[in-house]
Coordinates of C-alpha atoms and ligand atoms in Angstrom, one line a residue:
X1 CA 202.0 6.7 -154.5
X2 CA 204.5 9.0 -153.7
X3 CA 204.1 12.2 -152.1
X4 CA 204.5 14.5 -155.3
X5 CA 201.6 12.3 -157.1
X6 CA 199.7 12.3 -153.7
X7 CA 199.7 16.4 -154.0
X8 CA 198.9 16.5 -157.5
X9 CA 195.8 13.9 -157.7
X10 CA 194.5 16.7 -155.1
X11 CA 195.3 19.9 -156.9
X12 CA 193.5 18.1 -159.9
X13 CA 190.4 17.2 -158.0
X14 CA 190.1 20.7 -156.4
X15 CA 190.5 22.3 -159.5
X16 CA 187.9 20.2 -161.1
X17 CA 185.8 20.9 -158.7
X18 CA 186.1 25.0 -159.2
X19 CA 185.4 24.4 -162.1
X20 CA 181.7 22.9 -161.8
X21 CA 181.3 25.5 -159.0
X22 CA 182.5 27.7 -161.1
X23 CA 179.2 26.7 -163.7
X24 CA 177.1 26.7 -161.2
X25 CA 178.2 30.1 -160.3
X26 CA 178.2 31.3 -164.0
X27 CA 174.5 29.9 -164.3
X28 CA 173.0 31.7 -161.1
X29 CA 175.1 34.9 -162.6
X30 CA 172.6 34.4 -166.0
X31 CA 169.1 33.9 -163.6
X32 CA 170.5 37.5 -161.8
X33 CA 171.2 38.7 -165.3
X34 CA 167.6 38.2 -166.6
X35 CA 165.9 39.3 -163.6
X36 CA 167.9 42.3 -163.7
X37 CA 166.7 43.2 -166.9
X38 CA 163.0 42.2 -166.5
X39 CA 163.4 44.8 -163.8
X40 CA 165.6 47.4 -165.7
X41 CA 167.9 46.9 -163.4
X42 CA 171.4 48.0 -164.2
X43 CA 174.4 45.0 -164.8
X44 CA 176.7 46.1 -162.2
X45 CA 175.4 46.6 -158.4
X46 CA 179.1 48.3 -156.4
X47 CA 177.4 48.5 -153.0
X48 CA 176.7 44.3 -153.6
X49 CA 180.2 43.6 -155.0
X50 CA 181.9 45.9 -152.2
X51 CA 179.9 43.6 -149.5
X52 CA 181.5 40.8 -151.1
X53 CA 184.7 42.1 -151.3
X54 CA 184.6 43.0 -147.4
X55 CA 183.4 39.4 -146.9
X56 CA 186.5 37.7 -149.0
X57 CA 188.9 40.0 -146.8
X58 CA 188.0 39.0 -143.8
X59 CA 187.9 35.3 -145.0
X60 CA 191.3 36.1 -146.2
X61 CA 192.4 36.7 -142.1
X62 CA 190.7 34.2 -141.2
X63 CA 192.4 31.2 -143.3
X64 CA 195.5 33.0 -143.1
X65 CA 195.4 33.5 -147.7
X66 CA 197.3 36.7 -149.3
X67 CA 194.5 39.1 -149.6
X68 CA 195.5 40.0 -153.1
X69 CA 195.4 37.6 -154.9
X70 CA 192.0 36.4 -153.5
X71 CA 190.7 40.2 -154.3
X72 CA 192.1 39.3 -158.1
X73 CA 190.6 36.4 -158.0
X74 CA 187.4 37.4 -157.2
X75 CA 187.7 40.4 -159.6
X76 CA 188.1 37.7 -162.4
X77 CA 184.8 35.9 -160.7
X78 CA 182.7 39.3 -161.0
X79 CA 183.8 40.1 -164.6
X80 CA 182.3 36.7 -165.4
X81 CA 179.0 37.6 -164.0
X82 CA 179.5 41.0 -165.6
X83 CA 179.9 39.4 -169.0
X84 CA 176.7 37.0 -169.2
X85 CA 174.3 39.8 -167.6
X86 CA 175.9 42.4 -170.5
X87 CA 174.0 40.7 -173.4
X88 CA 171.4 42.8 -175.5
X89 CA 172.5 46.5 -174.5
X90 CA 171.4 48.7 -177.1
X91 CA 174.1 51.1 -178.0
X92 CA 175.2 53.8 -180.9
X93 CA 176.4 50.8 -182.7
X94 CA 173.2 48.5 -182.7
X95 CA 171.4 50.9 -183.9
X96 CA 173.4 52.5 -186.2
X97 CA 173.2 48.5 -188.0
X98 CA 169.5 48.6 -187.6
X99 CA 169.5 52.0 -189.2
X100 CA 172.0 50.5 -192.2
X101 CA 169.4 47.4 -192.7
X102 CA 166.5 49.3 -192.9
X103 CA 168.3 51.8 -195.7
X104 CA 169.1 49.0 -197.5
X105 CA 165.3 48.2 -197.8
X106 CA 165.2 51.6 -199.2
X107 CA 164.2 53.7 -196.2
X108 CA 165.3 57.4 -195.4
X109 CA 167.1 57.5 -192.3
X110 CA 168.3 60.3 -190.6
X111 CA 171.9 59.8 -188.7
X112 CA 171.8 61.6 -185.6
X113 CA 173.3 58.0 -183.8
X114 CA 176.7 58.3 -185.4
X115 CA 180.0 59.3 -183.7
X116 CA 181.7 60.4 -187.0
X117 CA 182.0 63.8 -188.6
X118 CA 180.2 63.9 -192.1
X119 CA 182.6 66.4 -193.6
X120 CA 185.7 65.4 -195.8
X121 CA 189.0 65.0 -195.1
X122 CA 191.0 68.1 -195.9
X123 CA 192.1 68.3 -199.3
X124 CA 195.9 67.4 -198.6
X125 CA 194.8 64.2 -198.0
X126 CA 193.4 64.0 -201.3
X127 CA 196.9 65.0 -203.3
X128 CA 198.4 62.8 -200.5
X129 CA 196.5 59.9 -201.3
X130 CA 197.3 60.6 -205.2
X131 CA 201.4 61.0 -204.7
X132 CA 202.2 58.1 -202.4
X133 CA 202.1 55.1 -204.5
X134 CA 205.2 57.4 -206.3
X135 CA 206.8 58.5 -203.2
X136 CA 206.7 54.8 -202.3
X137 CA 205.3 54.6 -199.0
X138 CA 204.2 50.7 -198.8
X139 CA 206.6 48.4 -197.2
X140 CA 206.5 47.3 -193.8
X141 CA 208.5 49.8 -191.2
X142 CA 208.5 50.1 -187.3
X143 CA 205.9 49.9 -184.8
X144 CA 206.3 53.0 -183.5
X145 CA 205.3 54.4 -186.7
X146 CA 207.3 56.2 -189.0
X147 CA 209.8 59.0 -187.8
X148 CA 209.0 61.8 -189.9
X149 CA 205.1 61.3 -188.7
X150 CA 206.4 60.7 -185.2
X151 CA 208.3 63.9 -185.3
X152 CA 205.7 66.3 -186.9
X153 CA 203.2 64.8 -184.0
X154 CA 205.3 65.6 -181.3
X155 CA 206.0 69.1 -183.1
X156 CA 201.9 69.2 -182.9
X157 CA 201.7 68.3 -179.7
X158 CA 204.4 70.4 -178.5
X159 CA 203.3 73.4 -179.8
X160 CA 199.7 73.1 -178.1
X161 CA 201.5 73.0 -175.0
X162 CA 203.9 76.1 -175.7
X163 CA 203.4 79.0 -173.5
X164 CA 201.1 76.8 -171.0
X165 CA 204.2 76.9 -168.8
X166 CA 203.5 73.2 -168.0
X167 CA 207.3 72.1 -168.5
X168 CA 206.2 69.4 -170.6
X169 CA 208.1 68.7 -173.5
X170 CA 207.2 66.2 -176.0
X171 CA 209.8 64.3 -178.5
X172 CA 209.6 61.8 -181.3
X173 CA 209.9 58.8 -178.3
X174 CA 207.0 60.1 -176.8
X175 CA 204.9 59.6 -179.6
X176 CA 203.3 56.1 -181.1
X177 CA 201.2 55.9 -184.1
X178 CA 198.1 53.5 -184.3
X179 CA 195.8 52.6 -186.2
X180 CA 193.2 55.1 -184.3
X181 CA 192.2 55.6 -180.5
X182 CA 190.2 52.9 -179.9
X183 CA 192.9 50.2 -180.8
X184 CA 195.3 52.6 -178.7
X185 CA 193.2 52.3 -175.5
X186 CA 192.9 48.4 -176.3
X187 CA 196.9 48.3 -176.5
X188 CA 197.1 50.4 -173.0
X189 CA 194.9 49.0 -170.9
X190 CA 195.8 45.5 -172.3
X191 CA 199.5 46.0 -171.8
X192 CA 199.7 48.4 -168.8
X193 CA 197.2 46.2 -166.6
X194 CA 197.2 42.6 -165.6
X195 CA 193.9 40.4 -164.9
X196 CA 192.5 41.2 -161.4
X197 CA 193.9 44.6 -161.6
X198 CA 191.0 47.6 -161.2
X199 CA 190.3 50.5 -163.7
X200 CA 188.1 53.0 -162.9
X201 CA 186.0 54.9 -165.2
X202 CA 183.6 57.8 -165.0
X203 CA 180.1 57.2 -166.6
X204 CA 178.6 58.2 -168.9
X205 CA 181.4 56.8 -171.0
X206 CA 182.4 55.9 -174.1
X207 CA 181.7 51.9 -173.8
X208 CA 185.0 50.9 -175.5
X209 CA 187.3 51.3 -172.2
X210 CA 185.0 49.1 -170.1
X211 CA 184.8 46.5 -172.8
X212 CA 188.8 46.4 -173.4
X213 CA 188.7 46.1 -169.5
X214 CA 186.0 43.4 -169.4
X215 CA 188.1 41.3 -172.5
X216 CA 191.5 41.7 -170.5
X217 CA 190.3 40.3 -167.6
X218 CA 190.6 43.7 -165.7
X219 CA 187.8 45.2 -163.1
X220 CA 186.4 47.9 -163.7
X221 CA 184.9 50.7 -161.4
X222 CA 182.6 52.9 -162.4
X223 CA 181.6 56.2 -161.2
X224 CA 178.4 57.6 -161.8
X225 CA 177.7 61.0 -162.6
X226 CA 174.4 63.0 -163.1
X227 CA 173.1 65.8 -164.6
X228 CA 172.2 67.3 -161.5
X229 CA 176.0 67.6 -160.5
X230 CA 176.7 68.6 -164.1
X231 CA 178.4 65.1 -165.1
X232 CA 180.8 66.0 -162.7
X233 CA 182.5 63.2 -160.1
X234 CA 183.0 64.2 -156.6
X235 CA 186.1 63.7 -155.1
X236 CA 184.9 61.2 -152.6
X237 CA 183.4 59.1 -155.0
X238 CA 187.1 59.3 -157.1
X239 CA 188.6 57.9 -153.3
X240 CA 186.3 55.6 -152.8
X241 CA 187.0 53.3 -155.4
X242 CA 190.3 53.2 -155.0
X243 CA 192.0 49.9 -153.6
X244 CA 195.2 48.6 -153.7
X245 CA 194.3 46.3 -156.8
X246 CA 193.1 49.7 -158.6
X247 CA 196.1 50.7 -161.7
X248 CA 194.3 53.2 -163.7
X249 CA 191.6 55.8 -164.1
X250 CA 190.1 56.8 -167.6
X251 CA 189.3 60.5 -168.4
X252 CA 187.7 61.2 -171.8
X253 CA 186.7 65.0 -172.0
X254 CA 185.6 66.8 -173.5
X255 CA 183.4 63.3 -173.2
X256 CA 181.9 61.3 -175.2
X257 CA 178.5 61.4 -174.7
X258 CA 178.2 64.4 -172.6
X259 CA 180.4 66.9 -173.9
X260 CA 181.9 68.4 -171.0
X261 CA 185.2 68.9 -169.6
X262 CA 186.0 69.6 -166.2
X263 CA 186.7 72.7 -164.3
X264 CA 190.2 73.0 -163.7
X265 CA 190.1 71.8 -159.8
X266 CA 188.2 68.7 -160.3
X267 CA 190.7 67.3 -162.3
X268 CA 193.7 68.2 -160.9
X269 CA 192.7 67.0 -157.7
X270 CA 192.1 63.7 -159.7
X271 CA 195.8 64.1 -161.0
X272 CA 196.6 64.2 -157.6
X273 CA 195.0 61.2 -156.5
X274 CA 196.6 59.2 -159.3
X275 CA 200.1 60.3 -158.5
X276 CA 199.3 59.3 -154.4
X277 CA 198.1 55.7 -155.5
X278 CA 200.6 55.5 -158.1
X279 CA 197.3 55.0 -161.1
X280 CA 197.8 55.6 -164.7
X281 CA 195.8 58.0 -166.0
X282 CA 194.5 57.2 -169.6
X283 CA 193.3 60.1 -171.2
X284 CA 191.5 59.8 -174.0
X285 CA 191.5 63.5 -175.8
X286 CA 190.5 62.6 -178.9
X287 CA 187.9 65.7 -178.9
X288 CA 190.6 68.2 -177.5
X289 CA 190.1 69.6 -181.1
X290 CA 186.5 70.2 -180.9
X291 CA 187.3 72.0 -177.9
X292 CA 189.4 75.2 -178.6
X293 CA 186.6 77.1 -179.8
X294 CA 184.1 76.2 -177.5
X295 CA 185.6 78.6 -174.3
X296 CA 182.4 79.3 -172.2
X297 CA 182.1 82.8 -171.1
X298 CA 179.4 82.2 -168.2
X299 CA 181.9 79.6 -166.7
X300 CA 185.4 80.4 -167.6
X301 CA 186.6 76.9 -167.9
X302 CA 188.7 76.2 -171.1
X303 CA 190.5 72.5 -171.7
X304 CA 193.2 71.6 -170.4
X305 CA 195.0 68.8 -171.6
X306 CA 196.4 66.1 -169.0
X307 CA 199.6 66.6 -171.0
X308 CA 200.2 69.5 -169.4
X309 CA 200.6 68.3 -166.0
X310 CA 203.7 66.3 -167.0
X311 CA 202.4 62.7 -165.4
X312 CA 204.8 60.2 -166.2
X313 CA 202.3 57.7 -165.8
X314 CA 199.8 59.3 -168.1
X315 CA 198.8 58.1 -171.7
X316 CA 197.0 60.4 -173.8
X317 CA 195.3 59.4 -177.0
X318 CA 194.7 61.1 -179.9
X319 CA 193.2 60.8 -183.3
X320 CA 193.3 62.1 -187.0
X321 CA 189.2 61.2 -186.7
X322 CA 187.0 63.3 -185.7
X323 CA 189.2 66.6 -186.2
X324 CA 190.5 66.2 -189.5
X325 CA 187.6 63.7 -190.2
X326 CA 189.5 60.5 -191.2
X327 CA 187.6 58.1 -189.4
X328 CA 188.1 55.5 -192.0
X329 CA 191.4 56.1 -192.9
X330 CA 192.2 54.4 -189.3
X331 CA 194.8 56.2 -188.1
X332 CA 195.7 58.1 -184.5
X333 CA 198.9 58.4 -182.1
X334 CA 199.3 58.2 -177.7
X335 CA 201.6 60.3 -176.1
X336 CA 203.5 58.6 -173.2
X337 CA 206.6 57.9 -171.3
X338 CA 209.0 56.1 -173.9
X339 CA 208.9 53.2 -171.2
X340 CA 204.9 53.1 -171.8
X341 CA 205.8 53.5 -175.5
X342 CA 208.0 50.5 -175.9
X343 CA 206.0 48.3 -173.3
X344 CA 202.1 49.2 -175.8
X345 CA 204.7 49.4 -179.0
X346 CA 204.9 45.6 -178.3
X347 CA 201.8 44.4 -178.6
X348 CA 201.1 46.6 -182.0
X349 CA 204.4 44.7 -183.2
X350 CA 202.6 41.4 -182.3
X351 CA 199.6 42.1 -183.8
X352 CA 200.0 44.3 -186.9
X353 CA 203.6 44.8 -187.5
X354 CA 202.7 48.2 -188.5
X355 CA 200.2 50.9 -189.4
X356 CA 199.7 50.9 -192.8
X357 CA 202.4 52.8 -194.4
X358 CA 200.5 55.1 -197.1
X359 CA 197.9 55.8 -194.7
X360 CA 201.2 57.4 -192.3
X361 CA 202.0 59.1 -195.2
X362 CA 198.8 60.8 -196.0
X363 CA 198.0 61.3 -192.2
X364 CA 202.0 63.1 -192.3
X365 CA 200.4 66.0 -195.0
X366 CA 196.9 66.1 -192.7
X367 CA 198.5 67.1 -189.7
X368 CA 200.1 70.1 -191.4
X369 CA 197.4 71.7 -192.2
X370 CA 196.1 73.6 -189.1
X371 CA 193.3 75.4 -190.3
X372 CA 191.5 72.5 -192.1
X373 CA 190.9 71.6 -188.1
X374 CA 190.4 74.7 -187.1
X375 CA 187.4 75.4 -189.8
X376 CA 185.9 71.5 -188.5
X377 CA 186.1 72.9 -185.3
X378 CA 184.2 76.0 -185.9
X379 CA 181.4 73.9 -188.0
X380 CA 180.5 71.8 -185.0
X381 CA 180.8 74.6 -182.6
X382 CA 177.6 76.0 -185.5
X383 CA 176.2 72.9 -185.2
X384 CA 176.2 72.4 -181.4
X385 CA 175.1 76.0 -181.0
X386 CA 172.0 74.9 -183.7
X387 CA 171.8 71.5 -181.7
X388 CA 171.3 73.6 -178.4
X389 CA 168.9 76.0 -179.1
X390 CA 166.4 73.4 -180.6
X391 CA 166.9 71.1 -177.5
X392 CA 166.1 73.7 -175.2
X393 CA 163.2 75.3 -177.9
X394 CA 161.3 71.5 -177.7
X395 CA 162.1 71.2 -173.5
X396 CA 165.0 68.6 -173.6
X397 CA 166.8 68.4 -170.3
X398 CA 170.5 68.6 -170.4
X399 CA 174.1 70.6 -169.5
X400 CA 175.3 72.9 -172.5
X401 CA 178.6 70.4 -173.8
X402 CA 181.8 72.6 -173.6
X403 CA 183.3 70.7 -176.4
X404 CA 183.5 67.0 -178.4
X405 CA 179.9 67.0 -180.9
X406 CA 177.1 65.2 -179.3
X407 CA 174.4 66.2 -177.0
X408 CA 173.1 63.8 -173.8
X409 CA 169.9 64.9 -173.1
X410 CA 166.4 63.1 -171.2
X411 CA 162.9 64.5 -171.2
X412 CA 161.0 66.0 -168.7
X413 CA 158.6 63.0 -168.8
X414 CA 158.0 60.4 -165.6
X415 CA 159.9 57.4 -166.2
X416 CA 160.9 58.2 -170.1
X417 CA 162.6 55.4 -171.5
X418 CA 164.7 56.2 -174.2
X419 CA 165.8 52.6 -175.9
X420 CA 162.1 52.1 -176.5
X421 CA 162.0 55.5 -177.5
X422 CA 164.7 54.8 -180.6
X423 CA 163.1 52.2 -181.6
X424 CA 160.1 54.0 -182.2
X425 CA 161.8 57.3 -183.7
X426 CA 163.9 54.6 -185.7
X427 CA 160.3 54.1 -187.4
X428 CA 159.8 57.2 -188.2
X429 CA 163.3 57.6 -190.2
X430 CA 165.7 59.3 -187.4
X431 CA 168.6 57.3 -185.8
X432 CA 169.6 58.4 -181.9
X433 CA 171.8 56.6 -179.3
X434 CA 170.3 55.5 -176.4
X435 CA 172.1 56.2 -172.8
X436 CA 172.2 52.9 -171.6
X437 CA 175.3 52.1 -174.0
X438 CA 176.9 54.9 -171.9
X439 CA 176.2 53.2 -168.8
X440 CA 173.2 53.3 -166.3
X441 CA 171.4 56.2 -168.0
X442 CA 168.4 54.5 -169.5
X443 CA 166.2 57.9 -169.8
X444 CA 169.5 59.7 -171.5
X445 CA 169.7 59.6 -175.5
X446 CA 172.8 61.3 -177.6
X447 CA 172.3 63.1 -180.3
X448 CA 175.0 64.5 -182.8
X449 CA 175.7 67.8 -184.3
X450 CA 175.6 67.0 -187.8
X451 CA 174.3 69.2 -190.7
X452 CA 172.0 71.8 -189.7
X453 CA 169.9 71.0 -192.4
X454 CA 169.7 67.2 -191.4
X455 CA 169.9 68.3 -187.9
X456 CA 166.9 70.0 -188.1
X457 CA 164.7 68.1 -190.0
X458 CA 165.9 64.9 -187.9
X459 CA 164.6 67.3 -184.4
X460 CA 161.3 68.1 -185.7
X461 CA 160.7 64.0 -187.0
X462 CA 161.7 63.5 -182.6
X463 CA 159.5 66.1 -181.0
X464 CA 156.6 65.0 -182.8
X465 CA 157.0 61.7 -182.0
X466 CA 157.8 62.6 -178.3
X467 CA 154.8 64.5 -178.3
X468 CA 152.9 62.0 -179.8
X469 CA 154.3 59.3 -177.7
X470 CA 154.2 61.3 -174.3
X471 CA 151.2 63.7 -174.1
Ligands
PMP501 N1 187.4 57.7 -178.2 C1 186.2 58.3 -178.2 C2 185.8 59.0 -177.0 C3 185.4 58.1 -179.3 O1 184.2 58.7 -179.2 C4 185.8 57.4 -180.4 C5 184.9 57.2 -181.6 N2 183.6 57.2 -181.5 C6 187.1 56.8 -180.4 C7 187.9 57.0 -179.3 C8 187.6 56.0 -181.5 O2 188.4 56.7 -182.4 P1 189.2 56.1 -183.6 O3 188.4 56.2 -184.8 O4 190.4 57.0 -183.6 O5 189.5 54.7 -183.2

């Protein structure tokens, strides 16, 4: 045999053989996973997976191996584990499908699970929707989206940031349409990141950017917050989990579940952290909206946008969802770099050629008409206000939100689980989302601001049966 076939026999064998190690590996993984859960223990254990990581770089000196591609590699092995332990979580979405299958056997269900604005779209959209067969909006166009939407969303976004002094200025390339937020954080972090690469995100969160992490083969970090430090991160705990494999951080505020932003310092300083290590920041803003009115005189923070620091490795995503209340019309935009924009614009080209043309159209008259959003945002400012007072009235636990439409609150009962919780207040006709699809906040539920009437039948149907359950 020559030497070439010699080498490859070899490479074969020991790749075959990482292979069954690898099974073994992903079997233990599932034994950890179920006695996690029979413990209500949470999926990922940092402190364990840091120990490990310190083990593989010293290993690394040792055998004389590039340290970074053994700490990808073993990022790749963790995300493994982290997939067959994640089975069974109960999120918004779960029950939100329970909810749906029990209506359909004719029960009443109150929707306080739902992340969706029950008002309607303003009523441009409605002649929009009538004129664009005419106007002829239907064939297939660029990727980007199409100009004249492009242009009036960088007039929109450029005109929030007028008179912030930022220096920002946003044109037609920075702007991308998509079809919504959630497929634009999919397109980010799957085209800005590679597999082994680190993300960190700040929990509770929105599950969608760990998921988009966990499916690209990306690591994710997570930083717990509490209620006790108002759902704020502190800056050693931002520092700490950065490494050199780590690419981008995640902001969502006002956030989804909480409903706070940060006070101005915390998140510069987190700017300024990302610029040091070079990170993207992907800011997901697509409450910014549902955040003008909500200025809180006892505190004196107000939003600010991470536009306005004028990153040029920051991606901000938007929405024509929840503020003009088009969540099934499936549309939103990011604002980036026009590097970023061509490098994400890609992978929408691969994927869908386009966002639907009529639906540009319609979104193109929406976003003209300011004080259709302004009026949402003043209804779930009433709502979260209504939302508020009956939390505290019935002795939920909880920060006020600043913004966004959902309330993440616990009990003040001794070891109050709130999946079990839903399920039982599912019974009774009301729908909530428990914390654990949020991360590791398993006494937490989120509740949404929708119609006070709803909203306050839907409250008095959960403190009964809290009361009932608990005392
Ligand atoms: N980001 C956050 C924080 C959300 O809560 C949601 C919807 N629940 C989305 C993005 C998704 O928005 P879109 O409908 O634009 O995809």
């Amino acid at each position: 045999m020559s030497d070439i076939e010699e080498h490859r026999k070899k490479i074969e064998e020991i790749t075959l053989e990482m292979i069954k190690l690898l099974k073994i590996r992903t079997d233990i993984a599932k034994q950890i996973g179920d006695a996690k859960a029979n413990l209500g223990m949470t999926v990922t254990d940092e402190e364990r997976e840091d120990a490990l990581r310190t083990q593989v770089t010293k290993l690394c000196k040792e055998i004389d191996l590039d340290q970074s591609t053994a700490l990808k590699f073993l990022n790749l092995l963790l995300n493994e584990s982290v997939k067959v332990q994640s089975d069974g979580k109960q999120t918004h979405l779960s029950v939100f499908l329970k909810a749906k299958a029990l209506e359909e056997e004719g029960k009443k269900i109150i929707h306080l699970e739902v992340g969706e604005p029950d008002f309607k779209p303003p009523e441009e959209v409605k002649t929009a929707l009538a004129e664009v067969y005419d106007k002829g909006y239907g064939k297939y166009g660029p990727a980007k989206g199409i100009t004249e939407l492009r242009d009036e969303i960088s007039l929109h976004e450029d005109k929030l940031l007028l008179g912030l002094g930022s220096g920002a200025e946003i044109k037609v390339e920075n702007i991308m349409v998509c079809p919504g937020a959630r497929f634009a954080v999919y397109l980010a972090i799957s085209t800005l990141l590679n597999p082994g690469d680190e993300i960190i995100v700040i929990e509770p969160s929105w599950p969608a950017y760990k998921d988009c992490a966990l499916n690209a083969g990306i690591k994710v970090r997570t930083i717990k917050t509490t209620l006790e430090t108002k759902w704020e991160p502190s800056i050693d705990q931002i520092n700490n989990a950065i490494n050199e494999n780590t690419k981008m951080i995640v902001l969502n505020y006002p956030n989804n579940p909480t409903g706070k932003y940060f006070p101005e310092k915390i998140q510069d300083s987190i700017i300024e952290i990302a610029k040091k290590h070079d990170l993207y920041v992907l800011s997901d803003e697509i409450y910014a909206e549902f955040a003008e009115h909500t200025k809180i005189p006892t505190s004196g923070v107000s939003f600010k946008s991470v536009l306005e620091y004028n990153y040029k490795k920051s991606i901000i995503t938007k929405s024509f969802s929840k503020s003009y209340a088009m969540t099934g019309y499936r549309i939103g935009w990011v604002v980036a770099e026009p590097s970023i924009i061509d490098k994400i614009s890609k992978l929408q080209a691969l994927s869908l050629t386009n966002v639907s043309e009529p639906i540009q159209y319609v979104a193109l008259q929406a976003i003209k008409t300011e004080e259709a959003v302004a009026e949402n945002s003043r209804i779930i400012k009433s709502r979260l206000d209504t939302l508020v007072k009956i939390a505290k009235d019935i002795g939920l636990e909880f920060i006020e939100p600043d913004g966004a439409m959902y309330l993440f609150a616990k009990t003040k009962h001794k070891d109050f689980d709130a999946t079990k919780f839903s399920e039982k207040l599912l019974e009774h006709g009301v729908a909530i989302a428990p914390g654990e699809g949020f991360g590791d906040y398993k006494e937490f539920f989120r509740i949404t601001a929708i119609d006070e009437t709803r909203l306050k039948e839907g409250m008095i149907i959960l403190d009964t049966v809290l009361k009932e359950s608990y005392e």
